[in-house]
mmCIF file with all atom_site columns, N, CA and C in Angstrom:
data_model
loop_
_atom_site.group_PDB
_atom_site.id
_atom_site.type_symbol
_atom_site.label_atom_id
_atom_site.label_alt_id
_atom_site.label_comp_id
_atom_site.label_asym_id
_atom_site.label_entity_id
_atom_site.label_seq_id
_atom_site.pdbx_PDB_ins_code
_atom_site.Cartn_x
_atom_site.Cartn_y
_atom_site.Cartn_z
_atom_site.occupancy
_atom_site.B_iso_or_equiv
_atom_site.pdbx_formal_charge
_atom_site.auth_seq_id
_atom_site.auth_comp_id
_atom_site.auth_asym_id
_atom_site.auth_atom_id
_atom_site.pdbx_PDB_model_num
ATOM 1   N N  . MET Z 1 1  ? -68.808 172.186 -15.859 1.00 0.00 ? 1  MET Z N  1
ATOM 2   C CA . MET Z 1 1  ? -69.073 173.521 -14.781 1.00 0.00 ? 1  MET Z CA 1
ATOM 3   C C  . MET Z 1 1  ? -68.019 173.875 -14.304 1.00 0.00 ? 1  MET Z C  1
ATOM 4   N N  . ASP Z 1 2  ? -67.918 175.215 -14.196 1.00 0.00 ? 2  ASP Z N  1
ATOM 5   C CA . ASP Z 1 2  ? -66.426 175.923 -13.821 1.00 0.00 ? 2  ASP Z CA 1
ATOM 6   C C  . ASP Z 1 2  ? -66.542 175.974 -12.006 1.00 0.00 ? 2  ASP Z C  1
ATOM 7   N N  . GLY Z 1 3  ? -67.268 175.505 -11.641 1.00 0.00 ? 3  GLY Z N  1
ATOM 8   C CA . GLY Z 1 3  ? -67.567 175.827 -10.110 1.00 0.00 ? 3  GLY Z CA 1
ATOM 9   C C  . GLY Z 1 3  ? -68.561 176.604 -9.446  1.00 0.00 ? 3  GLY Z C  1
ATOM 10  N N  . ALA Z 1 4  ? -69.178 177.557 -10.625 1.00 0.00 ? 4  ALA Z N  1
ATOM 11  C CA . ALA Z 1 4  ? -69.978 178.174 -10.318 1.00 0.00 ? 4  ALA Z CA 1
ATOM 12  C C  . ALA Z 1 4  ? -71.153 178.388 -11.324 1.00 0.00 ? 4  ALA Z C  1
ATOM 13  N N  . LEU Z 1 5  ? -71.030 177.784 -12.272 1.00 0.00 ? 5  LEU Z N  1
ATOM 14  C CA . LEU Z 1 5  ? -72.112 177.733 -13.570 1.00 0.00 ? 5  LEU Z CA 1
ATOM 15  C C  . LEU Z 1 5  ? -71.985 176.369 -14.201 1.00 0.00 ? 5  LEU Z C  1
ATOM 16  N N  . ALA Z 1 6  ? -73.148 176.013 -14.731 1.00 0.00 ? 6  ALA Z N  1
ATOM 17  C CA . ALA Z 1 6  ? -73.146 174.608 -15.550 1.00 0.00 ? 6  ALA Z CA 1
ATOM 18  C C  . ALA Z 1 6  ? -73.591 175.131 -16.977 1.00 0.00 ? 6  ALA Z C  1
ATOM 19  N N  . VAL Z 1 7  ? -73.264 174.364 -17.957 1.00 0.00 ? 7  VAL Z N  1
ATOM 20  C CA . VAL Z 1 7  ? -73.415 174.570 -19.428 1.00 0.00 ? 7  VAL Z CA 1
ATOM 21  C C  . VAL Z 1 7  ? -74.288 173.392 -19.831 1.00 0.00 ? 7  VAL Z C  1
ATOM 22  N N  . ASN Z 1 8  ? -75.060 173.537 -21.060 1.00 0.00 ? 8  ASN Z N  1
ATOM 23  C CA . ASN Z 1 8  ? -75.956 172.679 -21.520 1.00 0.00 ? 8  ASN Z CA 1
ATOM 24  C C  . ASN Z 1 8  ? -76.067 173.110 -23.115 1.00 0.00 ? 8  ASN Z C  1
ATOM 25  N N  . ALA Z 1 9  ? -76.162 172.134 -23.993 1.00 0.00 ? 9  ALA Z N  1
ATOM 26  C CA . ALA Z 1 9  ? -76.170 172.457 -25.327 1.00 0.00 ? 9  ALA Z CA 1
ATOM 27  C C  . ALA Z 1 9  ? -77.139 171.106 -25.800 1.00 0.00 ? 9  ALA Z C  1
ATOM 28  N N  . ASP Z 1 10 ? -78.133 171.310 -26.798 1.00 0.00 ? 10 ASP Z N  1
ATOM 29  C CA . ASP Z 1 10 ? -78.909 170.483 -27.580 1.00 0.00 ? 10 ASP Z CA 1
ATOM 30  C C  . ASP Z 1 10 ? -78.033 170.479 -28.905 1.00 0.00 ? 10 ASP Z C  1
ATOM 31  N N  . ALA Z 1 11 ? -77.651 169.242 -29.311 1.00 0.00 ? 11 ALA Z N  1
ATOM 32  C CA . ALA Z 1 11 ? -76.803 169.087 -30.740 1.00 0.00 ? 11 ALA Z CA 1
ATOM 33  C C  . ALA Z 1 11 ? -77.917 169.816 -31.823 1.00 0.00 ? 11 ALA Z C  1
ATOM 34  N N  . SER Z 1 12 ? -79.028 169.826 -31.780 1.00 0.00 ? 12 SER Z N  1
ATOM 35  C CA . SER Z 1 12 ? -79.909 170.371 -32.966 1.00 0.00 ? 12 SER Z CA 1
ATOM 36  C C  . SER Z 1 12 ? -79.882 171.869 -32.660 1.00 0.00 ? 12 SER Z C  1
ATOM 37  N N  . ASP Z 1 13 ? -79.465 172.478 -31.746 1.00 0.00 ? 13 ASP Z N  1
ATOM 38  C CA . ASP Z 1 13 ? -79.571 173.734 -31.627 1.00 0.00 ? 13 ASP Z CA 1
ATOM 39  C C  . ASP Z 1 13 ? -78.148 174.452 -31.506 1.00 0.00 ? 13 ASP Z C  1
ATOM 40  N N  . PRO Z 1 14 ? -77.805 175.462 -32.057 1.00 0.00 ? 14 PRO Z N  1
ATOM 41  C CA . PRO Z 1 14 ? -76.379 176.094 -31.932 1.00 0.00 ? 14 PRO Z CA 1
ATOM 42  C C  . PRO Z 1 14 ? -76.285 177.016 -30.806 1.00 0.00 ? 14 PRO Z C  1
ATOM 43  N N  . VAL Z 1 15 ? -76.923 176.696 -29.740 1.00 0.00 ? 15 VAL Z N  1
ATOM 44  C CA . VAL Z 1 15 ? -76.852 177.641 -28.503 1.00 0.00 ? 15 VAL Z CA 1
ATOM 45  C C  . VAL Z 1 15 ? -76.448 176.840 -27.385 1.00 0.00 ? 15 VAL Z C  1
ATOM 46  N N  . ILE Z 1 16 ? -75.595 177.386 -26.608 1.00 0.00 ? 16 ILE Z N  1
ATOM 47  C CA . ILE Z 1 16 ? -75.112 176.905 -25.135 1.00 0.00 ? 16 ILE Z CA 1
ATOM 48  C C  . ILE Z 1 16 ? -75.819 177.804 -24.158 1.00 0.00 ? 16 ILE Z C  1
ATOM 49  N N  . ARG Z 1 17 ? -76.343 177.205 -23.260 1.00 0.00 ? 17 ARG Z N  1
ATOM 50  C CA . ARG Z 1 17 ? -77.178 177.646 -22.143 1.00 0.00 ? 17 ARG Z CA 1
ATOM 51  C C  . ARG Z 1 17 ? -76.416 177.674 -20.937 1.00 0.00 ? 17 ARG Z C  1
ATOM 52  N N  . ILE Z 1 18 ? -76.584 178.618 -20.167 1.00 0.00 ? 18 ILE Z N  1
ATOM 53  C CA . ILE Z 1 18 ? -75.789 178.728 -18.958 1.00 0.00 ? 18 ILE Z CA 1
ATOM 54  C C  . ILE Z 1 18 ? -76.659 178.549 -17.957 1.00 0.00 ? 18 ILE Z C  1
ATOM 55  N N  . TRP Z 1 19 ? -76.563 177.658 -16.714 1.00 0.00 ? 19 TRP Z N  1
ATOM 56  C CA . TRP Z 1 19 ? -77.247 177.661 -15.786 1.00 0.00 ? 19 TRP Z CA 1
ATOM 57  C C  . TRP Z 1 19 ? -76.702 177.814 -14.384 1.00 0.00 ? 19 TRP Z C  1
ATOM 58  N N  . ASP Z 1 20 ? -77.237 178.333 -13.489 1.00 0.00 ? 20 ASP Z N  1
ATOM 59  C CA . ASP Z 1 20 ? -77.056 178.436 -11.909 1.00 0.00 ? 20 ASP Z CA 1
ATOM 60  C C  . ASP Z 1 20 ? -77.343 176.867 -11.525 1.00 0.00 ? 20 ASP Z C  1
ATOM 61  N N  . PRO Z 1 21 ? -76.295 176.240 -11.068 1.00 0.00 ? 21 PRO Z N  1
ATOM 62  C CA . PRO Z 1 21 ? -76.350 174.662 -10.737 1.00 0.00 ? 21 PRO Z CA 1
ATOM 63  C C  . PRO Z 1 21 ? -77.347 174.631 -9.263  1.00 0.00 ? 21 PRO Z C  1
ATOM 64  N N  . ASP Z 1 22 ? -77.307 175.966 -8.568  1.00 0.00 ? 22 ASP Z N  1
ATOM 65  C CA . ASP Z 1 22 ? -78.159 175.724 -7.359  1.00 0.00 ? 22 ASP Z CA 1
ATOM 66  C C  . ASP Z 1 22 ? -79.781 175.884 -7.692  1.00 0.00 ? 22 ASP Z C  1
ATOM 67  N N  . THR Z 1 23 ? -80.067 176.834 -8.512  1.00 0.00 ? 23 THR Z N  1
ATOM 68  C CA . THR Z 1 23 ? -81.507 177.208 -8.634  1.00 0.00 ? 23 THR Z CA 1
ATOM 69  C C  . THR Z 1 23 ? -81.913 176.417 -10.064 1.00 0.00 ? 23 THR Z C  1
ATOM 70  N N  . LEU Z 1 24 ? -80.994 176.069 -10.851 1.00 0.00 ? 24 LEU Z N  1
ATOM 71  C CA . LEU Z 1 24 ? -81.302 175.522 -12.197 1.00 0.00 ? 24 LEU Z CA 1
ATOM 72  C C  . LEU Z 1 24 ? -82.040 176.615 -13.135 1.00 0.00 ? 24 LEU Z C  1
ATOM 73  N N  . LYS Z 1 25 ? -81.730 177.887 -12.808 1.00 0.00 ? 25 LYS Z N  1
ATOM 74  C CA . LYS Z 1 25 ? -82.400 178.972 -13.625 1.00 0.00 ? 25 LYS Z CA 1
ATOM 75  C C  . LYS Z 1 25 ? -81.471 179.272 -14.674 1.00 0.00 ? 25 LYS Z C  1
ATOM 76  N N  . GLU Z 1 26 ? -81.662 179.405 -15.936 1.00 0.00 ? 26 GLU Z N  1
ATOM 77  C CA . GLU Z 1 26 ? -80.998 179.833 -17.084 1.00 0.00 ? 26 GLU Z CA 1
ATOM 78  C C  . GLU Z 1 26 ? -80.381 181.290 -16.884 1.00 0.00 ? 26 GLU Z C  1
ATOM 79  N N  . THR Z 1 27 ? -79.106 181.383 -16.803 1.00 0.00 ? 27 THR Z N  1
ATOM 80  C CA . THR Z 1 27 ? -78.481 182.939 -16.573 1.00 0.00 ? 27 THR Z CA 1
ATOM 81  C C  . THR Z 1 27 ? -78.007 183.362 -17.812 1.00 0.00 ? 27 THR Z C  1
ATOM 82  N N  . GLY Z 1 28 ? -77.812 182.657 -18.974 1.00 0.00 ? 28 GLY Z N  1
ATOM 83  C CA . GLY Z 1 28 ? -77.475 183.248 -20.125 1.00 0.00 ? 28 GLY Z CA 1
ATOM 84  C C  . GLY Z 1 28 ? -77.329 182.253 -21.241 1.00 0.00 ? 28 GLY Z C  1
ATOM 85  N N  . VAL Z 1 29 ? -76.922 182.910 -22.556 1.00 0.00 ? 29 VAL Z N  1
ATOM 86  C CA . VAL Z 1 29 ? -77.277 182.060 -23.687 1.00 0.00 ? 29 VAL Z CA 1
ATOM 87  C C  . VAL Z 1 29 ? -75.951 182.562 -24.519 1.00 0.00 ? 29 VAL Z C  1
ATOM 88  N N  . ILE Z 1 30 ? -75.267 181.590 -25.120 1.00 0.00 ? 30 ILE Z N  1
ATOM 89  C CA . ILE Z 1 30 ? -74.163 181.929 -25.928 1.00 0.00 ? 30 ILE Z CA 1
ATOM 90  C C  . ILE Z 1 30 ? -74.504 181.267 -27.344 1.00 0.00 ? 30 ILE Z C  1
ATOM 91  N N  . LYS Z 1 31 ? -74.546 182.082 -28.368 1.00 0.00 ? 31 LYS Z N  1
ATOM 92  C CA . LYS Z 1 31 ? -74.703 181.890 -29.759 1.00 0.00 ? 31 LYS Z CA 1
ATOM 93  C C  . LYS Z 1 31 ? -73.541 181.816 -30.279 1.00 0.00 ? 31 LYS Z C  1
ATOM 94  N N  . VAL Z 1 32 ? -72.967 180.444 -30.744 1.00 0.00 ? 32 VAL Z N  1
ATOM 95  C CA . VAL Z 1 32 ? -71.443 180.193 -31.297 1.00 0.00 ? 32 VAL Z CA 1
ATOM 96  C C  . VAL Z 1 32 ? -71.749 180.281 -32.602 1.00 0.00 ? 32 VAL Z C  1
ATOM 97  N N  . THR Z 1 33 ? -71.050 181.159 -33.364 1.00 0.00 ? 33 THR Z N  1
ATOM 98  C CA . THR Z 1 33 ? -70.890 181.234 -34.839 1.00 0.00 ? 33 THR Z CA 1
ATOM 99  C C  . THR Z 1 33 ? -69.330 181.383 -35.280 1.00 0.00 ? 33 THR Z C  1
ATOM 100 N N  . ASP Z 1 34 ? -69.480 180.725 -36.509 1.00 0.00 ? 34 ASP Z N  1
ATOM 101 C CA . ASP Z 1 34 ? -68.274 180.777 -37.234 1.00 0.00 ? 34 ASP Z CA 1
ATOM 102 C C  . ASP Z 1 34 ? -68.483 181.824 -38.444 1.00 0.00 ? 34 ASP Z C  1
ATOM 103 N N  . GLU Z 1 35 ? -67.720 182.817 -38.669 1.00 0.00 ? 35 GLU Z N  1
ATOM 104 C CA . GLU Z 1 35 ? -67.885 183.868 -39.574 1.00 0.00 ? 35 GLU Z CA 1
ATOM 105 C C  . GLU Z 1 35 ? -69.494 184.189 -39.685 1.00 0.00 ? 35 GLU Z C  1
ATOM 106 N N  . GLY Z 1 36 ? -70.414 184.317 -38.851 1.00 0.00 ? 36 GLY Z N  1
ATOM 107 C CA . GLY Z 1 36 ? -71.498 184.733 -39.075 1.00 0.00 ? 36 GLY Z CA 1
ATOM 108 C C  . GLY Z 1 36 ? -72.604 183.324 -39.201 1.00 0.00 ? 36 GLY Z C  1
ATOM 109 N N  . HIS Z 1 37 ? -71.981 182.063 -39.157 1.00 0.00 ? 37 HIS Z N  1
ATOM 110 C CA . HIS Z 1 37 ? -72.877 180.919 -39.414 1.00 0.00 ? 37 HIS Z CA 1
ATOM 111 C C  . HIS Z 1 37 ? -72.727 180.237 -38.057 1.00 0.00 ? 37 HIS Z C  1
ATOM 112 N N  . PRO Z 1 38 ? -74.066 179.328 -37.609 1.00 0.00 ? 38 PRO Z N  1
ATOM 113 C CA . PRO Z 1 38 ? -74.031 178.908 -36.373 1.00 0.00 ? 38 PRO Z CA 1
ATOM 114 C C  . PRO Z 1 38 ? -73.099 177.632 -36.359 1.00 0.00 ? 38 PRO Z C  1
ATOM 115 N N  . VAL Z 1 39 ? -72.624 177.304 -35.216 1.00 0.00 ? 39 VAL Z N  1
ATOM 116 C CA . VAL Z 1 39 ? -71.730 176.126 -35.176 1.00 0.00 ? 39 VAL Z CA 1
ATOM 117 C C  . VAL Z 1 39 ? -72.698 175.102 -34.609 1.00 0.00 ? 39 VAL Z C  1
ATOM 118 N N  . GLU Z 1 40 ? -72.988 174.302 -35.364 1.00 0.00 ? 40 GLU Z N  1
ATOM 119 C CA . GLU Z 1 40 ? -74.178 173.428 -34.739 1.00 0.00 ? 40 GLU Z CA 1
ATOM 120 C C  . GLU Z 1 40 ? -73.555 171.906 -34.344 1.00 0.00 ? 40 GLU Z C  1
ATOM 121 N N  . ASN Z 1 41 ? -74.352 171.070 -33.716 1.00 0.00 ? 41 ASN Z N  1
ATOM 122 C CA . ASN Z 1 41 ? -74.135 169.856 -33.129 1.00 0.00 ? 41 ASN Z CA 1
ATOM 123 C C  . ASN Z 1 41 ? -72.962 169.885 -32.098 1.00 0.00 ? 41 ASN Z C  1
ATOM 124 N N  . LEU Z 1 42 ? -73.211 170.975 -31.234 1.00 0.00 ? 42 LEU Z N  1
ATOM 125 C CA . LEU Z 1 42 ? -72.165 170.846 -30.127 1.00 0.00 ? 42 LEU Z CA 1
ATOM 126 C C  . LEU Z 1 42 ? -72.528 169.826 -29.262 1.00 0.00 ? 42 LEU Z C  1
ATOM 127 N N  . ASN Z 1 43 ? -71.405 169.126 -28.514 1.00 0.00 ? 43 ASN Z N  1
ATOM 128 C CA . ASN Z 1 43 ? -71.951 167.939 -27.619 1.00 0.00 ? 43 ASN Z CA 1
ATOM 129 C C  . ASN Z 1 43 ? -70.711 167.838 -26.764 1.00 0.00 ? 43 ASN Z C  1
ATOM 130 N N  . GLU Z 1 44 ? -71.203 167.319 -25.463 1.00 0.00 ? 44 GLU Z N  1
ATOM 131 C CA . GLU Z 1 44 ? -70.221 166.831 -24.392 1.00 0.00 ? 44 GLU Z CA 1
ATOM 132 C C  . GLU Z 1 44 ? -69.288 168.148 -24.180 1.00 0.00 ? 44 GLU Z C  1
ATOM 133 N N  . LEU Z 1 45 ? -70.264 169.179 -23.348 1.00 0.00 ? 45 LEU Z N  1
ATOM 134 C CA . LEU Z 1 45 ? -69.338 170.368 -23.094 1.00 0.00 ? 45 LEU Z CA 1
ATOM 135 C C  . LEU Z 1 45 ? -68.885 170.201 -21.771 1.00 0.00 ? 45 LEU Z C  1
ATOM 136 N N  . GLU Z 1 46 ? -67.625 170.955 -21.609 1.00 0.00 ? 46 GLU Z N  1
ATOM 137 C CA . GLU Z 1 46 ? -66.762 170.965 -20.661 1.00 0.00 ? 46 GLU Z CA 1
ATOM 138 C C  . GLU Z 1 46 ? -66.133 172.435 -20.108 1.00 0.00 ? 46 GLU Z C  1
ATOM 139 N N  . TRP Z 1 47 ? -66.270 172.757 -18.808 1.00 0.00 ? 47 TRP Z N  1
ATOM 140 C CA . TRP Z 1 47 ? -65.623 174.030 -18.746 1.00 0.00 ? 47 TRP Z CA 1
ATOM 141 C C  . TRP Z 1 47 ? -64.077 173.687 -18.459 1.00 0.00 ? 47 TRP Z C  1
ATOM 142 N N  . VAL Z 1 48 ? -63.100 174.451 -19.052 1.00 0.00 ? 48 VAL Z N  1
ATOM 143 C CA . VAL Z 1 48 ? -61.696 174.335 -18.675 1.00 0.00 ? 48 VAL Z CA 1
ATOM 144 C C  . VAL Z 1 48 ? -60.985 175.396 -18.785 1.00 0.00 ? 48 VAL Z C  1
ATOM 145 N N  . LYS Z 1 49 ? -60.505 175.955 -17.496 1.00 0.00 ? 49 LYS Z N  1
ATOM 146 C CA . LYS Z 1 49 ? -59.686 177.232 -17.307 1.00 0.00 ? 49 LYS Z CA 1
ATOM 147 C C  . LYS Z 1 49 ? -60.512 178.521 -18.012 1.00 0.00 ? 49 LYS Z C  1
ATOM 148 N N  . GLY Z 1 50 ? -61.897 178.507 -17.910 1.00 0.00 ? 50 GLY Z N  1
ATOM 149 C CA . GLY Z 1 50 ? -62.657 179.619 -18.355 1.00 0.00 ? 50 GLY Z CA 1
ATOM 150 C C  . GLY Z 1 50 ? -63.227 179.406 -19.622 1.00 0.00 ? 50 GLY Z C  1
ATOM 151 N N  . GLU Z 1 51 ? -62.725 178.506 -20.357 1.00 0.00 ? 51 GLU Z N  1
ATOM 152 C CA . GLU Z 1 51 ? -63.098 178.319 -21.628 1.00 0.00 ? 51 GLU Z CA 1
ATOM 153 C C  . GLU Z 1 51 ? -64.038 177.059 -21.596 1.00 0.00 ? 51 GLU Z C  1
ATOM 154 N N  . ILE Z 1 52 ? -64.975 176.755 -22.417 1.00 0.00 ? 52 ILE Z N  1
ATOM 155 C CA . ILE Z 1 52 ? -65.965 176.004 -22.913 1.00 0.00 ? 52 ILE Z CA 1
ATOM 156 C C  . ILE Z 1 52 ? -65.322 175.013 -24.270 1.00 0.00 ? 52 ILE Z C  1
ATOM 157 N N  . TYR Z 1 53 ? -65.213 173.680 -23.979 1.00 0.00 ? 53 TYR Z N  1
ATOM 158 C CA . TYR Z 1 53 ? -64.725 172.587 -24.800 1.00 0.00 ? 53 TYR Z CA 1
ATOM 159 C C  . TYR Z 1 53 ? -65.898 171.691 -25.233 1.00 0.00 ? 53 TYR Z C  1
ATOM 160 N N  . ALA Z 1 54 ? -66.128 171.525 -26.441 1.00 0.00 ? 54 ALA Z N  1
ATOM 161 C CA . ALA Z 1 54 ? -67.082 170.621 -26.819 1.00 0.00 ? 54 ALA Z CA 1
ATOM 162 C C  . ALA Z 1 54 ? -66.913 169.847 -28.109 1.00 0.00 ? 54 ALA Z C  1
ATOM 163 N N  . ASN Z 1 55 ? -67.140 168.667 -28.105 1.00 0.00 ? 55 ASN Z N  1
ATOM 164 C CA . ASN Z 1 55 ? -66.921 168.012 -29.485 1.00 0.00 ? 55 ASN Z CA 1
ATOM 165 C C  . ASN Z 1 55 ? -68.118 168.515 -30.560 1.00 0.00 ? 55 ASN Z C  1
ATOM 166 N N  . ILE Z 1 56 ? -67.811 168.361 -31.622 1.00 0.00 ? 56 ILE Z N  1
ATOM 167 C CA . ILE Z 1 56 ? -68.796 168.472 -32.640 1.00 0.00 ? 56 ILE Z CA 1
ATOM 168 C C  . ILE Z 1 56 ? -69.395 167.079 -33.326 1.00 0.00 ? 56 ILE Z C  1
ATOM 169 N N  . TRP Z 1 57 ? -70.650 166.877 -32.828 1.00 0.00 ? 57 TRP Z N  1
ATOM 170 C CA . TRP Z 1 57 ? -71.216 165.389 -32.858 1.00 0.00 ? 57 TRP Z CA 1
ATOM 171 C C  . TRP Z 1 57 ? -70.866 164.967 -34.366 1.00 0.00 ? 57 TRP Z C  1
ATOM 172 N N  . GLN Z 1 58 ? -70.668 163.640 -34.431 1.00 0.00 ? 58 GLN Z N  1
ATOM 173 C CA . GLN Z 1 58 ? -70.228 162.835 -35.742 1.00 0.00 ? 58 GLN Z CA 1
ATOM 174 C C  . GLN Z 1 58 ? -69.170 163.458 -36.472 1.00 0.00 ? 58 GLN Z C  1
ATOM 175 N N  . THR Z 1 59 ? -68.205 163.981 -35.706 1.00 0.00 ? 59 THR Z N  1
ATOM 176 C CA . THR Z 1 59 ? -67.025 164.658 -36.504 1.00 0.00 ? 59 THR Z CA 1
ATOM 177 C C  . THR Z 1 59 ? -65.967 164.299 -35.712 1.00 0.00 ? 59 THR Z C  1
ATOM 178 N N  . ASN Z 1 60 ? -64.574 164.598 -36.285 1.00 0.00 ? 60 ASN Z N  1
ATOM 179 C CA . ASN Z 1 60 ? -63.405 164.492 -35.231 1.00 0.00 ? 60 ASN Z CA 1
ATOM 180 C C  . ASN Z 1 60 ? -62.990 166.067 -34.890 1.00 0.00 ? 60 ASN Z C  1
ATOM 181 N N  . ARG Z 1 61 ? -63.714 166.831 -34.893 1.00 0.00 ? 61 ARG Z N  1
ATOM 182 C CA . ARG Z 1 61 ? -63.644 168.370 -34.557 1.00 0.00 ? 61 ARG Z CA 1
ATOM 183 C C  . ARG Z 1 61 ? -63.935 168.532 -32.861 1.00 0.00 ? 61 ARG Z C  1
ATOM 184 N N  . ILE Z 1 62 ? -63.064 169.401 -32.445 1.00 0.00 ? 62 ILE Z N  1
ATOM 185 C CA . ILE Z 1 62 ? -63.325 169.883 -30.948 1.00 0.00 ? 62 ILE Z CA 1
ATOM 186 C C  . ILE Z 1 62 ? -63.164 171.253 -31.291 1.00 0.00 ? 62 ILE Z C  1
ATOM 187 N N  . ALA Z 1 63 ? -64.335 171.733 -30.339 1.00 0.00 ? 63 ALA Z N  1
ATOM 188 C CA . ALA Z 1 63 ? -64.364 173.395 -30.303 1.00 0.00 ? 63 ALA Z CA 1
ATOM 189 C C  . ALA Z 1 63 ? -63.893 173.952 -28.994 1.00 0.00 ? 63 ALA Z C  1
ATOM 190 N N  . ARG Z 1 64 ? -63.169 174.905 -29.040 1.00 0.00 ? 64 ARG Z N  1
ATOM 191 C CA . ARG Z 1 64 ? -62.760 175.609 -27.887 1.00 0.00 ? 64 ARG Z CA 1
ATOM 192 C C  . ARG Z 1 64 ? -63.512 176.775 -27.997 1.00 0.00 ? 64 ARG Z C  1
ATOM 193 N N  . ILE Z 1 65 ? -64.262 177.327 -26.999 1.00 0.00 ? 65 ILE Z N  1
ATOM 194 C CA . ILE Z 1 65 ? -65.301 178.553 -26.989 1.00 0.00 ? 65 ILE Z CA 1
ATOM 195 C C  . ILE Z 1 65 ? -64.781 179.422 -25.702 1.00 0.00 ? 65 ILE Z C  1
ATOM 196 N N  . ASP Z 1 66 ? -64.814 180.673 -26.278 1.00 0.00 ? 66 ASP Z N  1
ATOM 197 C CA . ASP Z 1 66 ? -64.514 181.789 -25.403 1.00 0.00 ? 66 ASP Z CA 1
ATOM 198 C C  . ASP Z 1 66 ? -66.033 182.262 -24.915 1.00 0.00 ? 66 ASP Z C  1
ATOM 199 N N  . PRO Z 1 67 ? -66.375 182.012 -23.700 1.00 0.00 ? 67 PRO Z N  1
ATOM 200 C CA . PRO Z 1 67 ? -67.906 182.205 -23.291 1.00 0.00 ? 67 PRO Z CA 1
ATOM 201 C C  . PRO Z 1 67 ? -68.159 183.634 -23.349 1.00 0.00 ? 67 PRO Z C  1
ATOM 202 N N  . LYS Z 1 68 ? -67.335 184.710 -23.101 1.00 0.00 ? 68 LYS Z N  1
ATOM 203 C CA . LYS Z 1 68 ? -67.368 185.966 -23.323 1.00 0.00 ? 68 LYS Z CA 1
ATOM 204 C C  . LYS Z 1 68 ? -67.568 186.550 -24.569 1.00 0.00 ? 68 LYS Z C  1
ATOM 205 N N  . THR Z 1 69 ? -66.918 185.926 -25.614 1.00 0.00 ? 69 THR Z N  1
ATOM 206 C CA . THR Z 1 69 ? -67.054 186.382 -26.974 1.00 0.00 ? 69 THR Z CA 1
ATOM 207 C C  . THR Z 1 69 ? -67.931 185.772 -27.835 1.00 0.00 ? 69 THR Z C  1
ATOM 208 N N  . ALA Z 1 70 ? -68.016 184.385 -27.358 1.00 0.00 ? 70 ALA Z N  1
ATOM 209 C CA . ALA Z 1 70 ? -68.700 183.270 -28.187 1.00 0.00 ? 70 ALA Z CA 1
ATOM 210 C C  . ALA Z 1 70 ? -67.936 183.145 -29.355 1.00 0.00 ? 70 ALA Z C  1
ATOM 211 N N  . THR Z 1 71 ? -66.538 183.408 -29.751 1.00 0.00 ? 71 THR Z N  1
ATOM 212 C CA . THR Z 1 71 ? -65.788 183.111 -30.553 1.00 0.00 ? 71 THR Z CA 1
ATOM 213 C C  . THR Z 1 71 ? -65.207 181.627 -30.339 1.00 0.00 ? 71 THR Z C  1
ATOM 214 N N  . TRP Z 1 72 ? -64.865 180.824 -31.437 1.00 0.00 ? 72 TRP Z N  1
ATOM 215 C CA . TRP Z 1 72 ? -64.262 179.504 -31.198 1.00 0.00 ? 72 TRP Z CA 1
ATOM 216 C C  . TRP Z 1 72 ? -63.076 179.224 -31.809 1.00 0.00 ? 72 TRP Z C  1
ATOM 217 N N  . TRP Z 1 73 ? -62.616 178.141 -31.578 1.00 0.00 ? 73 TRP Z N  1
ATOM 218 C CA . TRP Z 1 73 ? -61.238 177.751 -32.257 1.00 0.00 ? 73 TRP Z CA 1
ATOM 219 C C  . TRP Z 1 73 ? -61.672 176.398 -32.502 1.00 0.00 ? 73 TRP Z C  1
ATOM 220 N N  . ASP Z 1 74 ? -61.085 175.836 -33.829 1.00 0.00 ? 74 ASP Z N  1
ATOM 221 C CA . ASP Z 1 74 ? -61.466 174.408 -34.322 1.00 0.00 ? 74 ASP Z CA 1
ATOM 222 C C  . ASP Z 1 74 ? -60.339 173.679 -33.983 1.00 0.00 ? 74 ASP Z C  1
ATOM 223 N N  . GLY Z 1 75 ? -60.516 173.032 -32.838 1.00 0.00 ? 75 GLY Z N  1
ATOM 224 C CA . GLY Z 1 75 ? -59.142 171.882 -32.815 1.00 0.00 ? 75 GLY Z CA 1
ATOM 225 C C  . GLY Z 1 75 ? -59.402 170.611 -33.442 1.00 0.00 ? 75 GLY Z C  1
ATOM 226 N N  . SER Z 1 76 ? -59.450 170.425 -34.762 1.00 0.00 ? 76 SER Z N  1
ATOM 227 C CA . SER Z 1 76 ? -59.881 169.277 -35.533 1.00 0.00 ? 76 SER Z CA 1
ATOM 228 C C  . SER Z 1 76 ? -58.472 168.257 -35.141 1.00 0.00 ? 76 SER Z C  1
ATOM 229 N N  . ILE Z 1 77 ? -58.838 166.934 -35.141 1.00 0.00 ? 77 ILE Z N  1
ATOM 230 C CA . ILE Z 1 77 ? -58.008 165.851 -34.848 1.00 0.00 ? 77 ILE Z CA 1
ATOM 231 C C  . ILE Z 1 77 ? -57.856 165.015 -36.026 1.00 0.00 ? 77 ILE Z C  1
#
């Protein structure tokens, strides 16, 4: 959460859902893609300085996601 919003993702669905933590109403959806292909298995999401970090389940990859553009950076370890 960035203090104002909460994020949620289902590893089987390449979509991040944005929620208002007070009302629990969905306020937005981010479809994360890599060159037009869905980035699947996003897990353990965290807001950090205006970006969303997520691990990619069952890999050693970390995604840094810009919530405004849905672009991402692969921080493989």
